[in-house]
Short mmCIF file of N, CA and C in Angstrom, two decimals:
data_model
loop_
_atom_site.label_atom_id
_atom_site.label_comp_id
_atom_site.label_asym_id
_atom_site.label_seq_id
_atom_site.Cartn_x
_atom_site.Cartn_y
_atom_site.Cartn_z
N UNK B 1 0.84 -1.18 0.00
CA UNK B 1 0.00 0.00 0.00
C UNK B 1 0.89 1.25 0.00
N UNK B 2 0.51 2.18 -0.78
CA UNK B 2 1.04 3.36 -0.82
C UNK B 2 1.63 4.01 0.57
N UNK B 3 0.77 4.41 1.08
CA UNK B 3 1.01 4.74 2.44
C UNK B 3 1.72 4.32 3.16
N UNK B 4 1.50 2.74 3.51
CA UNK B 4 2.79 2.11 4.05
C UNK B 4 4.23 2.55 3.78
N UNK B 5 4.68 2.16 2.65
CA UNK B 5 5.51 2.60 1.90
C UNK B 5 6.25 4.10 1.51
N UNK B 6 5.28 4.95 1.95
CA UNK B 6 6.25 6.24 2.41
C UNK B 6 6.09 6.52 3.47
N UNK B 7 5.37 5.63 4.60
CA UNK B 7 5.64 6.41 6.00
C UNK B 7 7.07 4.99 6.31
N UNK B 8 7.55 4.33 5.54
CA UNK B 8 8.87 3.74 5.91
C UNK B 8 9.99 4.38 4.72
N UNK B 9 9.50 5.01 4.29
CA UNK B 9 10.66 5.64 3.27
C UNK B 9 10.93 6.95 3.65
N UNK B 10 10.01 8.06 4.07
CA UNK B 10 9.97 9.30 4.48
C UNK B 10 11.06 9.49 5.28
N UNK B 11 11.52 9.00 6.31
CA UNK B 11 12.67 9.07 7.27
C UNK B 11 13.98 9.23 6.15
N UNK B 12 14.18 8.13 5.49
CA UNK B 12 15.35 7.97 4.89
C UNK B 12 15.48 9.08 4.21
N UNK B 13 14.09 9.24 2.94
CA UNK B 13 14.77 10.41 2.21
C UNK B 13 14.56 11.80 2.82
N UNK B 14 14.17 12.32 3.79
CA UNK B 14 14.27 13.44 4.44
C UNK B 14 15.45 13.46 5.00
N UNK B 15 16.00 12.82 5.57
CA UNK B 15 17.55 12.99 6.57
C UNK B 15 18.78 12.39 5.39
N UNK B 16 18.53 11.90 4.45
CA UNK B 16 19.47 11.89 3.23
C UNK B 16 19.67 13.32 2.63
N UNK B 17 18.29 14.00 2.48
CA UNK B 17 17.88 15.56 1.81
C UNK B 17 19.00 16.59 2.98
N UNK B 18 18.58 16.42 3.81
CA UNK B 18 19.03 17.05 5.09
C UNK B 18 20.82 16.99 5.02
N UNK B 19 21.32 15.61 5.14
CA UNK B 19 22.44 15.71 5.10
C UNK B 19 23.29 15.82 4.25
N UNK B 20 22.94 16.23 2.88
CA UNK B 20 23.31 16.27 1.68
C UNK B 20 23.35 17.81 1.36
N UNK B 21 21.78 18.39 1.36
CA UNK B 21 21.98 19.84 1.01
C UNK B 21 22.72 21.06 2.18
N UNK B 22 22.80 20.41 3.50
CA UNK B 22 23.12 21.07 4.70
C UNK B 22 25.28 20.97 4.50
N UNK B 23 25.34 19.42 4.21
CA UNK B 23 26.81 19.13 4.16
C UNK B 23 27.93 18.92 2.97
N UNK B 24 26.80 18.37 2.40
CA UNK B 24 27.29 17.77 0.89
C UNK B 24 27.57 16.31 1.32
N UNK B 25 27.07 15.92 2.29
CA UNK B 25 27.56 14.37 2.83
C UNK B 25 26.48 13.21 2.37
N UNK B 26 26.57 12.57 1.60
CA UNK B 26 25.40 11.40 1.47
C UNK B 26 25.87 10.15 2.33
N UNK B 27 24.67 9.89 2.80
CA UNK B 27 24.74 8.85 4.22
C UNK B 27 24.00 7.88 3.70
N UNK B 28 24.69 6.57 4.12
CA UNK B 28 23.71 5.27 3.96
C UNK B 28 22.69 5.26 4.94
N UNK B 29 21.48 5.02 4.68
CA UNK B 29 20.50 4.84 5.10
C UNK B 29 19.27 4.17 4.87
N UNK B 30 20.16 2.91 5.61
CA UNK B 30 19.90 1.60 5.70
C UNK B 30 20.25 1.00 7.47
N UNK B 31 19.44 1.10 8.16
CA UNK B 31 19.50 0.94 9.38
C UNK B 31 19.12 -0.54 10.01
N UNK B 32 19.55 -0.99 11.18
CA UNK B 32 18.70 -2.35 11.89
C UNK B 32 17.88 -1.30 12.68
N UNK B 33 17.38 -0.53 12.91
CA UNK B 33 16.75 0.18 13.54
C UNK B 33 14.73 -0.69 13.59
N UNK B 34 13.93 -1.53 14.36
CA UNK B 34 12.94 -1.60 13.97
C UNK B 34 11.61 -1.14 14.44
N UNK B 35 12.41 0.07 14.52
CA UNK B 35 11.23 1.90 14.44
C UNK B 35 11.19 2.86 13.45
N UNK B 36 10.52 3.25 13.06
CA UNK B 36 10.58 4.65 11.87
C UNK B 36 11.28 5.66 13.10
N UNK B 37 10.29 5.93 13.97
CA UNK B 37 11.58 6.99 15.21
C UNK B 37 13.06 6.93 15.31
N UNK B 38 13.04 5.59 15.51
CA UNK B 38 14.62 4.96 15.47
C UNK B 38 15.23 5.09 14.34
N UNK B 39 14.95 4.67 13.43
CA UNK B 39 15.31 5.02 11.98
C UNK B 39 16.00 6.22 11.90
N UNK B 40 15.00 6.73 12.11
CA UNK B 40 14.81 8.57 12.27
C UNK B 40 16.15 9.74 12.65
N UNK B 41 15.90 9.15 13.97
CA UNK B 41 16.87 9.55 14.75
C UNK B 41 18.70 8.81 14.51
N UNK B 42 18.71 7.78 14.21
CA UNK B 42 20.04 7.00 13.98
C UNK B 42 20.62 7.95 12.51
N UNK B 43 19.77 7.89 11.54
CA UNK B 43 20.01 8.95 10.18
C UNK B 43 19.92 10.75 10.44
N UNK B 44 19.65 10.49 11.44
CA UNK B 44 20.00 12.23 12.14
C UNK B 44 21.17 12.65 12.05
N UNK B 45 21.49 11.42 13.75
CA UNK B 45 23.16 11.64 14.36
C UNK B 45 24.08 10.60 13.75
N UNK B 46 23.88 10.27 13.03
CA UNK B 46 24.75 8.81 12.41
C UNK B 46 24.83 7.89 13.69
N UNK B 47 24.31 7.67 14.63
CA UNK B 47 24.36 6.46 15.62
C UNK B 47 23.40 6.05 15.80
N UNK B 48 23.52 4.33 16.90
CA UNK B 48 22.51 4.07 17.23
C UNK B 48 21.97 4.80 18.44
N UNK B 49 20.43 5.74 18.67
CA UNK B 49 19.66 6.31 19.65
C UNK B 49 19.71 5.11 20.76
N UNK B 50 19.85 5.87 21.66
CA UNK B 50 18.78 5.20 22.97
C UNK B 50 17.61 4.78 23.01
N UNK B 51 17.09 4.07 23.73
CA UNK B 51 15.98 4.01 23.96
C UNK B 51 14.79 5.03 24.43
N UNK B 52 15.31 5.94 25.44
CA UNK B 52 15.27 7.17 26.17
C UNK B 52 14.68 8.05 24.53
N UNK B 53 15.94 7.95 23.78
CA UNK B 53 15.43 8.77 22.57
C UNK B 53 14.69 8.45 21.83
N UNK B 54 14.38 6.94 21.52
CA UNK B 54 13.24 6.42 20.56
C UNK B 54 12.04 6.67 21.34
N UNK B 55 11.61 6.72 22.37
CA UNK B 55 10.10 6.71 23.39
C UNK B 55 10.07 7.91 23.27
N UNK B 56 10.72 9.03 22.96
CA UNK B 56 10.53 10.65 23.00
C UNK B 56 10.21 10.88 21.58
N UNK B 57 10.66 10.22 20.55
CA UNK B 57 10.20 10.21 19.24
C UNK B 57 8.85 10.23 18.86
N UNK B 58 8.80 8.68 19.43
CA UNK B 58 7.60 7.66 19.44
C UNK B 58 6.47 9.04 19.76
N UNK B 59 6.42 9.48 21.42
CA UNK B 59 5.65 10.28 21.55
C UNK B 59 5.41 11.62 21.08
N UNK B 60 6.31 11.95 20.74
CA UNK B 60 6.26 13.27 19.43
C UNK B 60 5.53 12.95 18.21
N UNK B 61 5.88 11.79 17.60
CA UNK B 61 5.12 11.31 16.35
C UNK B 61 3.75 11.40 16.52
N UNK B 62 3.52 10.22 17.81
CA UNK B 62 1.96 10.55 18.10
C UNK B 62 1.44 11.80 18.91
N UNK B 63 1.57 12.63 19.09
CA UNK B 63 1.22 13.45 19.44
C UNK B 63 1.10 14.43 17.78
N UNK B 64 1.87 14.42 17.16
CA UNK B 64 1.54 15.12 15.87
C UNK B 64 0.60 14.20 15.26
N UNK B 65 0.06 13.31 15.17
CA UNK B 65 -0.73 12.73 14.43
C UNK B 65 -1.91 12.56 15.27
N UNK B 66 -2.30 12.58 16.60
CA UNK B 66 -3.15 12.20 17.66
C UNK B 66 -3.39 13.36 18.29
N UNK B 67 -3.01 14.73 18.04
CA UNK B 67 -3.57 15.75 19.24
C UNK B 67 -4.54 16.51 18.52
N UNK B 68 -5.62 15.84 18.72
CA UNK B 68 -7.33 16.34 18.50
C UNK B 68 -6.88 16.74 17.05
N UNK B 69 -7.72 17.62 16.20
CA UNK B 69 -7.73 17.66 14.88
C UNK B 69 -7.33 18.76 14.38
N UNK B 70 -5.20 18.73 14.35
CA UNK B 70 -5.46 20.04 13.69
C UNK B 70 -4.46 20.15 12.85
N UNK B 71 -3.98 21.04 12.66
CA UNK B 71 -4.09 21.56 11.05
C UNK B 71 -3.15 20.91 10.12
N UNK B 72 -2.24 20.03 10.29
CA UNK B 72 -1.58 19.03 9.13
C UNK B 72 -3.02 17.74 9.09
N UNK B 73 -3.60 17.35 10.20
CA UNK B 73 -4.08 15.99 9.78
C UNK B 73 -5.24 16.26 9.07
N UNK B 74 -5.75 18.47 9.66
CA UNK B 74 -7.20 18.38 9.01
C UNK B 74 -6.80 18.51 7.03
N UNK B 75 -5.72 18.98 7.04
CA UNK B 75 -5.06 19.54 5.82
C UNK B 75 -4.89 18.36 5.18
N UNK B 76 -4.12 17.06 5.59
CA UNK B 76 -4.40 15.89 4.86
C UNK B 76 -5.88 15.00 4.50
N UNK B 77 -6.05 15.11 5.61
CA UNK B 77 -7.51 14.69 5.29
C UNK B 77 -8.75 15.12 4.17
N UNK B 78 -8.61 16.66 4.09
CA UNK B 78 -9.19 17.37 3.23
C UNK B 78 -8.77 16.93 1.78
N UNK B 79 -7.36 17.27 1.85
CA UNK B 79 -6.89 16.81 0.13
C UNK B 79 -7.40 15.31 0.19
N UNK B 80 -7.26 14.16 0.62
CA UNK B 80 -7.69 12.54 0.61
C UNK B 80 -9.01 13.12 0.40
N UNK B 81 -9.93 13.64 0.67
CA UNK B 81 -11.21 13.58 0.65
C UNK B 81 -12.05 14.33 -0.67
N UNK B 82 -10.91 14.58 -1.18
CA UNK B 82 -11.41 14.92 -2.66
C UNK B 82 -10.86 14.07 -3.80
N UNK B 83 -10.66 13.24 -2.98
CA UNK B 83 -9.94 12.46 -4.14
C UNK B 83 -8.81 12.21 -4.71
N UNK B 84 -7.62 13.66 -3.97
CA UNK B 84 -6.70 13.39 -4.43
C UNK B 84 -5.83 12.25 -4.48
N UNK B 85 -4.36 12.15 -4.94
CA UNK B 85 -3.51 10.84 -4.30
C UNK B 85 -2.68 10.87 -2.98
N UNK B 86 -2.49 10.05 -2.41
CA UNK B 86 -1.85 9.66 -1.15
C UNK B 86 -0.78 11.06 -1.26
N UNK B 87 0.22 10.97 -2.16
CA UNK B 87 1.19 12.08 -1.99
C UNK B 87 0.56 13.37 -1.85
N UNK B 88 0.03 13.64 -2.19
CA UNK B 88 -0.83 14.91 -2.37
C UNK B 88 -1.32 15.50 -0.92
N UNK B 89 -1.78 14.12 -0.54
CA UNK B 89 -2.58 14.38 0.99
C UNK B 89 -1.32 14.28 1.73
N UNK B 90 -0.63 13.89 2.00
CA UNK B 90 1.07 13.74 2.66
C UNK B 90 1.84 15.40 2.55
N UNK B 91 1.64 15.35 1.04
CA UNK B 91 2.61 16.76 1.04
C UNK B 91 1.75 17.76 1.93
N UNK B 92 0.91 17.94 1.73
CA UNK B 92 -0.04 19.33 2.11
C UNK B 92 -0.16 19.06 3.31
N UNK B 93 -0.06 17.96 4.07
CA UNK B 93 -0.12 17.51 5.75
C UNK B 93 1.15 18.17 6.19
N UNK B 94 2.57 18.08 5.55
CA UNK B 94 3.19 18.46 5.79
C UNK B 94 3.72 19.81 5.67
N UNK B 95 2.85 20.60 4.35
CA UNK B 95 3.12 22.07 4.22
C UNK B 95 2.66 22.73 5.46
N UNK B 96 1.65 22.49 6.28
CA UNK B 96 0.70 22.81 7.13
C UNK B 96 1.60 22.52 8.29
N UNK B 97 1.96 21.67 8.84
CA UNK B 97 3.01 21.21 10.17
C UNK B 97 4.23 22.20 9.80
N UNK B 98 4.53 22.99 8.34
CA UNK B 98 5.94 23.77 8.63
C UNK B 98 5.33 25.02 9.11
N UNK B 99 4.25 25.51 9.06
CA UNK B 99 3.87 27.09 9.82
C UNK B 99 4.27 27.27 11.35
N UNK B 100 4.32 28.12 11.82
CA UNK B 100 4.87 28.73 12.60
C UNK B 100 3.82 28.81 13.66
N UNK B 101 2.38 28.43 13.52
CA UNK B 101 1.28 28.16 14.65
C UNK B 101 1.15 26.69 14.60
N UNK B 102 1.88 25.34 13.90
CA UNK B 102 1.93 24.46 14.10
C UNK B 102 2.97 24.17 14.37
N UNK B 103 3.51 22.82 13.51
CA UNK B 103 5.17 22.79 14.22
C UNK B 103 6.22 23.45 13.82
N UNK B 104 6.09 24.47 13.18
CA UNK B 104 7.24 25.42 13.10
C UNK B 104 7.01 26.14 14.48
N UNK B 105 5.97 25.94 15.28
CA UNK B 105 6.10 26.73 17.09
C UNK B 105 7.18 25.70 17.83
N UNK B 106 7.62 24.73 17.46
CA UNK B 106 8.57 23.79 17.54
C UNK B 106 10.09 24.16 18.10
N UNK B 107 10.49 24.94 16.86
CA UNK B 107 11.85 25.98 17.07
C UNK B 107 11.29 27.43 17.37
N UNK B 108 10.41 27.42 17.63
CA UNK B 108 10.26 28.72 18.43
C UNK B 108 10.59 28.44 19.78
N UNK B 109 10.00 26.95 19.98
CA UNK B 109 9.94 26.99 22.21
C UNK B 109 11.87 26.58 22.46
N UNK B 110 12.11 25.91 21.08
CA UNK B 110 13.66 25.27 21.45
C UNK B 110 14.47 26.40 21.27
N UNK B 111 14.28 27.65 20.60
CA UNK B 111 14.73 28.72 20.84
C UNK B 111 14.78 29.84 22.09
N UNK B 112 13.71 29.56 23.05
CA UNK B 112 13.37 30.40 23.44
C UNK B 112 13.79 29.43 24.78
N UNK B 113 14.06 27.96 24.74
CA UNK B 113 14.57 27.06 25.88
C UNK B 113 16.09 27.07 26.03
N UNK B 114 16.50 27.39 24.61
CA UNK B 114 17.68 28.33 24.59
C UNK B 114 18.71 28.79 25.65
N UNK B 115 18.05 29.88 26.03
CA UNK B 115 18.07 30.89 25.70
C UNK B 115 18.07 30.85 27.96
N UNK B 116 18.06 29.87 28.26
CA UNK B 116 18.33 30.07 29.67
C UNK B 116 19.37 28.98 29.81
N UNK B 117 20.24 29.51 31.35
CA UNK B 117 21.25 28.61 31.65
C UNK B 117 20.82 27.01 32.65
N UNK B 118 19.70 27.68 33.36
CA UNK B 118 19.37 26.53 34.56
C UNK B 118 18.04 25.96 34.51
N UNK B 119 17.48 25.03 34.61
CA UNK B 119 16.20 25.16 34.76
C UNK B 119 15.42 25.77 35.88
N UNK B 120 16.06 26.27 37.16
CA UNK B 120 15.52 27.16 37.92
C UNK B 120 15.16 28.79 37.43
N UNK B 121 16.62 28.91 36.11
CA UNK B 121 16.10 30.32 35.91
C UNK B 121 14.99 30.22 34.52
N UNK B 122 14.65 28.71 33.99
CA UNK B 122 13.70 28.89 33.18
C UNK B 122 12.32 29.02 33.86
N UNK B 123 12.48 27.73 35.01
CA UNK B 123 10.87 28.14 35.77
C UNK B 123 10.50 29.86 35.99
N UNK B 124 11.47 30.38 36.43
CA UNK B 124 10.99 31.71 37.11
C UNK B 124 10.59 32.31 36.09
N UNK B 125 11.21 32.61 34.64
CA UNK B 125 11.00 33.25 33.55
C UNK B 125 9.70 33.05 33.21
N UNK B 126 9.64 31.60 32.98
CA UNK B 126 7.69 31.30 31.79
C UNK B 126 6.72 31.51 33.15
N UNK B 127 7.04 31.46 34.92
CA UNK B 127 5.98 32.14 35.50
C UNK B 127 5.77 32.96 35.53
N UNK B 128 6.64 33.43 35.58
CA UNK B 128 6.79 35.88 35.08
C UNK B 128 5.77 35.57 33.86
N UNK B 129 6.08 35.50 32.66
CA UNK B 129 5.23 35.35 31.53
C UNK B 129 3.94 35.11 31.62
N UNK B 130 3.98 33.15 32.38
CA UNK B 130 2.54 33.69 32.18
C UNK B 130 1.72 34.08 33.50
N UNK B 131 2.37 34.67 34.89
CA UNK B 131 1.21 35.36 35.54
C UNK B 131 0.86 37.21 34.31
N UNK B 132 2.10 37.17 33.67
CA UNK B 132 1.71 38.48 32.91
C UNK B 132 1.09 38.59 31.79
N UNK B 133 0.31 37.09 31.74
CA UNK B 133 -0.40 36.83 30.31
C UNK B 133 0.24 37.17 29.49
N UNK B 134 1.79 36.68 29.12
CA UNK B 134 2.28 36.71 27.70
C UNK B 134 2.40 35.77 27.13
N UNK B 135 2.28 35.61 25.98
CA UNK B 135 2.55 34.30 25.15
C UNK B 135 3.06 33.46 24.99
N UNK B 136 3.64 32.31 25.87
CA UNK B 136 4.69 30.98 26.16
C UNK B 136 4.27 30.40 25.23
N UNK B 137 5.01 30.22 24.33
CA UNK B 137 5.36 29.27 22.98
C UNK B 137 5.32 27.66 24.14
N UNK B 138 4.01 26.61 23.57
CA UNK B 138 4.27 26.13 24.57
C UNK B 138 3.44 25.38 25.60
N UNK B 139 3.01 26.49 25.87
CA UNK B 139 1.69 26.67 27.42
C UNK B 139 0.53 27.35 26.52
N UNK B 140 -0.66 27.03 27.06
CA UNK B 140 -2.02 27.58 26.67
C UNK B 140 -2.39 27.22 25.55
N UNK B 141 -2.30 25.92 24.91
CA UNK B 141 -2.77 25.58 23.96
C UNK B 141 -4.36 25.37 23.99
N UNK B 142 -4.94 26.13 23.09
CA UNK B 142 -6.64 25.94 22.97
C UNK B 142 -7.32 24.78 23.26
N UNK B 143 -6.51 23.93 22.88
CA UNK B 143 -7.48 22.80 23.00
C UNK B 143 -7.89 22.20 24.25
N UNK B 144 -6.86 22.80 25.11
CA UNK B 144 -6.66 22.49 26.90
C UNK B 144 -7.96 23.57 27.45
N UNK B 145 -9.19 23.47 27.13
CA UNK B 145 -9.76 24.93 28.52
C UNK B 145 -9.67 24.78 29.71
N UNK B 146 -9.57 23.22 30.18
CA UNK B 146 -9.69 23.67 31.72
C UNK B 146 -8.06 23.77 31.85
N UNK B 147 -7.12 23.05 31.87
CA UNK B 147 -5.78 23.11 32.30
C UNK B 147 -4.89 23.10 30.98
N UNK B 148 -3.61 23.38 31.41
CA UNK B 148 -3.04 22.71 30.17
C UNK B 148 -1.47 22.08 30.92
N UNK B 149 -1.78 20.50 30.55
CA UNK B 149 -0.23 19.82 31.23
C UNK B 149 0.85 19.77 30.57
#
């Protein structure tokens, strides 16, 4: 099946793309890895990940594909639902996850996590923020009304 078949290929040729136009380095990528996370991550750093690092994957993956309905899965779904082809609905899932209110807010929070030395002086910072209702890249996601963990 289509699908199958590029959610086990997608890893390779994205971090081949990656390490090629970033270095000029082409990397085999061909792994014993038997996770797409793992995969993932091993064609990142050229090693084998931890475990520690594949379960942080794992839950990143699903959490982009599983947190309530928004805007890469509604964006794929829409193109599939007209009929288009599998790639079609893939690409546009993914044009949608590079904006900057989806996961391009990604390297906004790893920028902005940055950007402190301790984690004591990060707590104090994002509570300053948000008792001052400012915008923590982060915290207050809509979909949370009563709390957000």
């Amino acid at each position: 099946d289509i699908a199958d078949k590029l959610m086990a290929s997608l890893g390779s040729m994205l971090l081949y793309w990656y390490h090629y136009s970033h270095n000029g380095k082409r990397i085999e990528v061909e792994t014993d890895d038997d996770s797409i996370g793992g995969h993932f991550l091993h064609l990142l750093h050229g090693v084998e990940p931890s475990q520690s690092w594949v379960q942080a994957m794992h839950v990143s993956l699903n959490l982009y594909a599983e947190h309530e309905f928004n805007a890469s899965t509604f964006t794929g779904r829409v193109i599939a639902g007209t009929g288009s082809d599998m790639y079609s609905a893939i690409t546009g899932a993914i044009g949608a996850l590079r904006g900057p209110k989806h996961g391009g807010a990604n390297e906004v929070a790893f920028d902005i996590q940055s950007r402190y030395e301790t984690p004591d002086e990060a707590e104090a910072d994002i509570k300053r923020r948000v008792e001052n209702k400012e915008v923590v890249i982060g915290f207050g996601h809509p979909v949370y009304t009563i709390s957000d963990p």
